[in-house]
Tab-separated table of N, CA and C in Angstrom:
chain	number	residue	atom	x	y	z
A	77	MET	N	113.008	99.625	93.836
A	77	MET	CA	111.911	99.070	93.065
A	77	MET	C	112.440	98.076	92.042
A	78	PHE	N	113.559	98.427	91.373
A	78	PHE	CA	114.089	97.519	90.362
A	78	PHE	C	114.616	96.235	91.008
A	79	ALA	N	115.116	96.337	92.230
A	79	ALA	CA	115.575	95.141	92.937
A	79	ALA	C	114.403	94.208	93.189
A	80	LEU	N	113.251	94.783	93.508
A	80	LEU	CA	112.061	93.977	93.720
A	80	LEU	C	111.617	93.328	92.417
A	81	MET	N	111.689	94.073	91.319
A	81	MET	CA	111.252	93.546	90.032
A	81	MET	C	112.172	92.441	89.531
A	82	LYS	N	113.427	92.417	89.948
A	82	LYS	CA	114.351	91.362	89.516
A	82	LYS	C	113.885	89.993	89.999
A	83	HIS	N	113.254	89.965	91.152
A	83	HIS	CA	112.843	88.693	91.732
A	83	HIS	C	111.473	88.223	91.240
A	84	TRP	N	110.805	89.046	90.453
A	84	TRP	CA	109.516	88.626	89.925
A	84	TRP	C	109.727	87.501	88.932
A	85	ARG	N	108.852	86.579	88.976
A	85	ARG	CA	108.901	85.495	88.001
A	85	ARG	C	107.944	85.813	86.867
A	86	GLU	N	108.037	85.056	85.833
A	86	GLU	CA	107.201	85.286	84.654
A	86	GLU	C	105.722	85.180	85.018
A	87	ARG	N	105.397	84.285	85.931
A	87	ARG	CA	104.008	84.086	86.330
A	87	ARG	C	103.433	85.351	86.965
A	88	GLU	N	104.176	86.017	87.828
A	88	GLU	CA	103.698	87.241	88.464
A	88	GLU	C	103.526	88.372	87.455
A	89	VAL	N	104.445	88.448	86.508
A	89	VAL	CA	104.352	89.494	85.485
A	89	VAL	C	103.118	89.274	84.622
A	90	ARG	N	102.857	88.031	84.244
A	90	ARG	CA	101.663	87.740	83.439
A	90	ARG	C	100.397	88.036	84.227
A	91	PHE	N	100.406	87.719	85.531
A	91	PHE	CA	99.246	87.993	86.365
A	91	PHE	C	98.975	89.500	86.458
A	92	LEU	N	100.022	90.281	86.668
A	92	LEU	CA	99.856	91.736	86.727
A	92	LEU	C	99.403	92.298	85.381
A	93	ALA	N	99.906	91.729	84.298
A	93	ALA	CA	99.472	92.159	82.965
A	93	ALA	C	97.988	91.842	82.765
A	94	LEU	N	97.558	90.694	83.256
A	94	LEU	CA	96.145	90.319	83.152
A	94	LEU	C	95.271	91.273	83.964
A	95	ILE	N	95.719	91.641	85.157
A	95	ILE	CA	94.966	92.591	85.974
A	95	ILE	C	94.896	93.954	85.277
A	96	ALA	N	96.009	94.411	84.715
A	96	ALA	CA	96.028	95.698	84.017
A	96	ALA	C	95.111	95.668	82.797
A	97	LEU	N	95.139	94.576	82.051
A	97	LEU	CA	94.269	94.453	80.881
A	97	LEU	C	92.807	94.441	81.290
A	98	THR	N	92.482	93.737	82.364
A	98	THR	CA	91.109	93.691	82.854
A	98	THR	C	90.633	95.073	83.282
A	99	ALA	N	91.481	95.793	84.008
A	99	ALA	CA	91.118	97.148	84.440
A	99	ALA	C	90.918	98.070	83.232
A	100	LEU	N	91.755	97.942	82.231
A	100	LEU	CA	91.615	98.750	81.022
A	100	LEU	C	90.307	98.440	80.300
A	101	LEU	N	89.967	97.162	80.168
A	101	LEU	CA	88.725	96.784	79.492
A	101	LEU	C	87.499	97.258	80.271
A	102	ILE	N	87.548	97.177	81.587
A	102	ILE	CA	86.434	97.673	82.397
A	102	ILE	C	86.273	99.177	82.201
A	103	ALA	N	87.377	99.913	82.223
A	103	ALA	CA	87.317	101.364	82.029
A	103	ALA	C	86.762	101.717	80.650
A	104	LEU	N	87.185	100.995	79.625
A	104	LEU	CA	86.657	101.255	78.279
A	104	LEU	C	85.169	100.952	78.196
A	105	HIS	N	84.768	99.858	78.818
A	105	HIS	CA	83.348	99.479	78.800
A	105	HIS	C	82.497	100.521	79.518
A	106	LEU	N	82.941	100.970	80.684
A	106	LEU	CA	82.197	101.987	81.418
A	106	LEU	C	82.171	103.313	80.669
A	107	GLY	N	83.273	103.666	80.053
A	107	GLY	CA	83.308	104.900	79.273
A	107	GLY	C	82.347	104.863	78.096
A	108	GLU	N	82.274	103.734	77.422
A	108	GLU	CA	81.333	103.579	76.301
A	108	GLU	C	79.894	103.633	76.803
A	109	GLY	N	79.640	103.005	77.941
A	109	GLY	CA	78.290	103.033	78.513
A	109	GLY	C	77.863	104.436	78.894
A	110	LEU	N	78.777	105.221	79.442
A	110	LEU	CA	78.442	106.594	79.798
A	110	LEU	C	78.186	107.451	78.566
A	111	SER	N	78.959	107.234	77.520
A	111	SER	CA	78.733	108.032	76.311
A	111	SER	C	77.416	107.653	75.647
A	112	LEU	N	77.033	106.375	75.702
A	112	LEU	CA	75.737	105.959	75.151
A	112	LEU	C	74.588	106.520	75.979
A	113	ALA	N	74.746	106.523	77.288
A	113	ALA	CA	73.687	107.035	78.164
A	113	ALA	C	73.512	108.534	78.004
A	114	ALA	N	74.567	109.237	77.637
A	114	ALA	CA	74.483	110.691	77.480
A	114	ALA	C	73.727	111.094	76.218
A	115	ARG	N	73.668	110.178	75.249
A	115	ARG	CA	72.956	110.507	74.009
A	115	ARG	C	71.461	110.505	74.236
A	116	GLU	N	70.767	111.442	73.618
A	116	GLU	CA	69.317	111.517	73.747
A	116	GLU	C	68.690	110.339	73.028
A	117	GLY	N	67.698	109.736	73.669
A	117	GLY	CA	67.005	108.605	73.073
A	117	GLY	C	67.762	107.308	73.185
A	118	ALA	N	68.665	107.218	74.127
A	118	ALA	CA	69.479	106.010	74.266
A	118	ALA	C	68.885	105.083	75.313
A	119	GLY	N	67.642	104.697	75.141
A	119	GLY	CA	67.048	103.743	76.056
A	119	GLY	C	66.283	104.378	77.205
A	120	HIS	N	66.223	105.670	77.277
A	120	HIS	CA	65.425	106.305	78.315
A	120	HIS	C	64.478	107.305	77.665
A	121	ARG	N	63.408	107.568	78.337
A	121	ARG	CA	62.402	108.462	77.772
A	121	ARG	C	62.704	109.905	78.140
A	122	VAL	N	62.469	110.762	77.190
A	122	VAL	CA	62.584	112.199	77.422
A	122	VAL	C	61.202	112.775	77.186
A	123	ILE	N	60.648	113.410	78.194
A	123	ILE	CA	59.297	113.946	78.092
A	123	ILE	C	59.357	115.338	77.487
A	124	ASP	N	58.575	115.522	76.440
A	124	ASP	CA	58.449	116.834	75.809
A	124	ASP	C	57.340	117.584	76.552
A	125	LEU	N	57.731	118.415	77.501
A	125	LEU	CA	56.755	119.069	78.377
A	125	LEU	C	55.839	120.032	77.625
A	126	LYS	N	56.369	120.720	76.622
A	126	LYS	CA	55.536	121.666	75.871
A	126	LYS	C	54.413	120.937	75.146
A	127	THR	N	54.737	119.810	74.521
A	127	THR	CA	53.712	119.031	73.825
A	127	THR	C	52.711	118.459	74.810
A	128	LEU	N	53.190	117.979	75.949
A	128	LEU	CA	52.308	117.428	76.975
A	128	LEU	C	51.337	118.490	77.484
A	129	GLU	N	51.840	119.689	77.805
A	129	GLU	CA	50.976	120.755	78.283
A	129	GLU	C	49.981	121.190	77.209
A	130	ARG	N	50.425	121.220	75.957
A	130	ARG	CA	49.533	121.601	74.865
A	130	ARG	C	48.395	120.592	74.714
A	131	ARG	N	48.706	119.298	74.861
A	131	ARG	CA	47.660	118.276	74.747
A	131	ARG	C	46.707	118.307	75.940
A	132	ILE	N	47.214	118.624	77.132
A	132	ILE	CA	46.336	118.760	78.295
A	132	ILE	C	45.413	119.953	78.102
A	133	ASP	N	45.969	121.087	77.635
A	133	ASP	CA	45.151	122.286	77.399
A	133	ASP	C	44.122	122.051	76.309
A	134	ALA	N	44.444	121.247	75.299
A	134	ALA	CA	43.512	120.978	74.201
A	134	ALA	C	42.430	119.986	74.604
A	135	GLY	N	42.611	119.311	75.743
A	135	GLY	CA	41.606	118.353	76.193
A	135	GLY	C	41.880	116.930	75.720
A	136	ASP	N	42.984	116.719	75.029
A	136	ASP	CA	43.316	115.366	74.587
A	136	ASP	C	43.730	114.484	75.762
A	137	LEU	N	44.318	115.102	76.776
A	137	LEU	CA	44.758	114.381	77.958
A	137	LEU	C	44.148	115.018	79.191
A	138	SER	N	44.110	114.269	80.258
A	138	SER	CA	43.582	114.782	81.513
A	138	SER	C	44.726	115.032	82.477
A	139	ASP	N	44.564	116.034	83.325
A	139	ASP	CA	45.587	116.285	84.328
A	139	ASP	C	45.226	115.624	85.665
A	140	ARG	N	44.332	114.651	85.620
A	140	ARG	CA	43.946	113.876	86.803
A	140	ARG	C	44.371	112.424	86.611
A	141	GLU	N	44.253	111.643	87.697
A	141	GLU	CA	44.551	110.219	87.597
A	141	GLU	C	43.523	109.548	86.698
A	142	ALA	N	43.875	108.404	86.185
A	142	ALA	CA	42.959	107.644	85.344
A	142	ALA	C	41.794	107.129	86.189
A	143	ILE	N	40.675	106.844	85.539
A	143	ILE	CA	39.493	106.359	86.241
A	143	ILE	C	39.782	105.028	86.944
A	144	TRP	N	40.606	104.202	86.338
A	144	TRP	CA	40.897	102.889	86.914
A	144	TRP	C	41.892	102.952	88.058
A	145	TYR	N	42.527	104.104	88.292
A	145	TYR	CA	43.553	104.217	89.321
A	145	TYR	C	42.916	104.217	90.706
A	146	HIS	N	43.504	103.462	91.611
A	146	HIS	CA	43.103	103.486	93.015
A	146	HIS	C	44.314	103.131	93.871
A	147	GLN	N	44.253	103.503	95.143
A	147	GLN	CA	45.335	103.157	96.058
A	147	GLN	C	45.364	101.644	96.240
A	148	ALA	N	46.556	101.081	96.315
A	148	ALA	CA	46.699	99.642	96.503
A	148	ALA	C	46.217	99.254	97.894
A	149	THR	N	45.500	98.146	97.952
A	149	THR	CA	45.043	97.624	99.234
A	149	THR	C	46.119	96.690	99.793
A	150	PRO	N	46.088	96.424	101.100
A	150	PRO	CA	47.080	95.509	101.659
A	150	PRO	C	47.050	94.125	101.010
A	151	ARG	N	45.888	93.707	100.575
A	151	ARG	CA	45.773	92.396	99.901
A	151	ARG	C	46.513	92.417	98.563
A	152	GLU	N	46.421	93.524	97.836
A	152	GLU	CA	47.108	93.622	96.551
A	152	GLU	C	48.625	93.715	96.741
A	153	VAL	N	49.036	94.404	97.770
A	153	VAL	CA	50.466	94.552	98.025
A	153	VAL	C	51.083	93.222	98.438
A	154	GLY	N	50.332	92.406	99.177
A	154	GLY	CA	50.827	91.123	99.656
A	154	GLY	C	50.808	90.033	98.603
A	155	GLY	N	50.536	90.362	97.366
A	155	GLY	CA	50.532	89.358	96.302
A	155	GLY	C	49.204	88.630	96.174
A	156	GLY	N	48.152	89.170	96.781
A	156	GLY	CA	46.838	88.575	96.637
A	156	GLY	C	46.566	87.445	97.605
A	157	ARG	N	47.440	87.227	98.570
A	157	ARG	CA	47.220	86.161	99.545
A	157	ARG	C	46.259	86.657	100.625
A	158	PRO	N	45.342	85.808	101.070
A	158	PRO	CA	44.401	86.221	102.128
A	158	PRO	C	45.054	86.376	103.471
């Protein structure tokens, strides 16, 4: 291995260092993203089921679809083109 490294030029060493630095930065970025995603309230909704059920039981919410809800028609799915 050391015999192989003797023939490396400065350009190859800098290139490998750049690849190693890039891989390290990607790993740090992904690790930070995972830790942020693991925190509650970090850009995603968490449904409080007990509160939701309590509001449905109290009559504040309905457990049915909204009055305006209907199945999409083929015309609506196609972007409204005839």
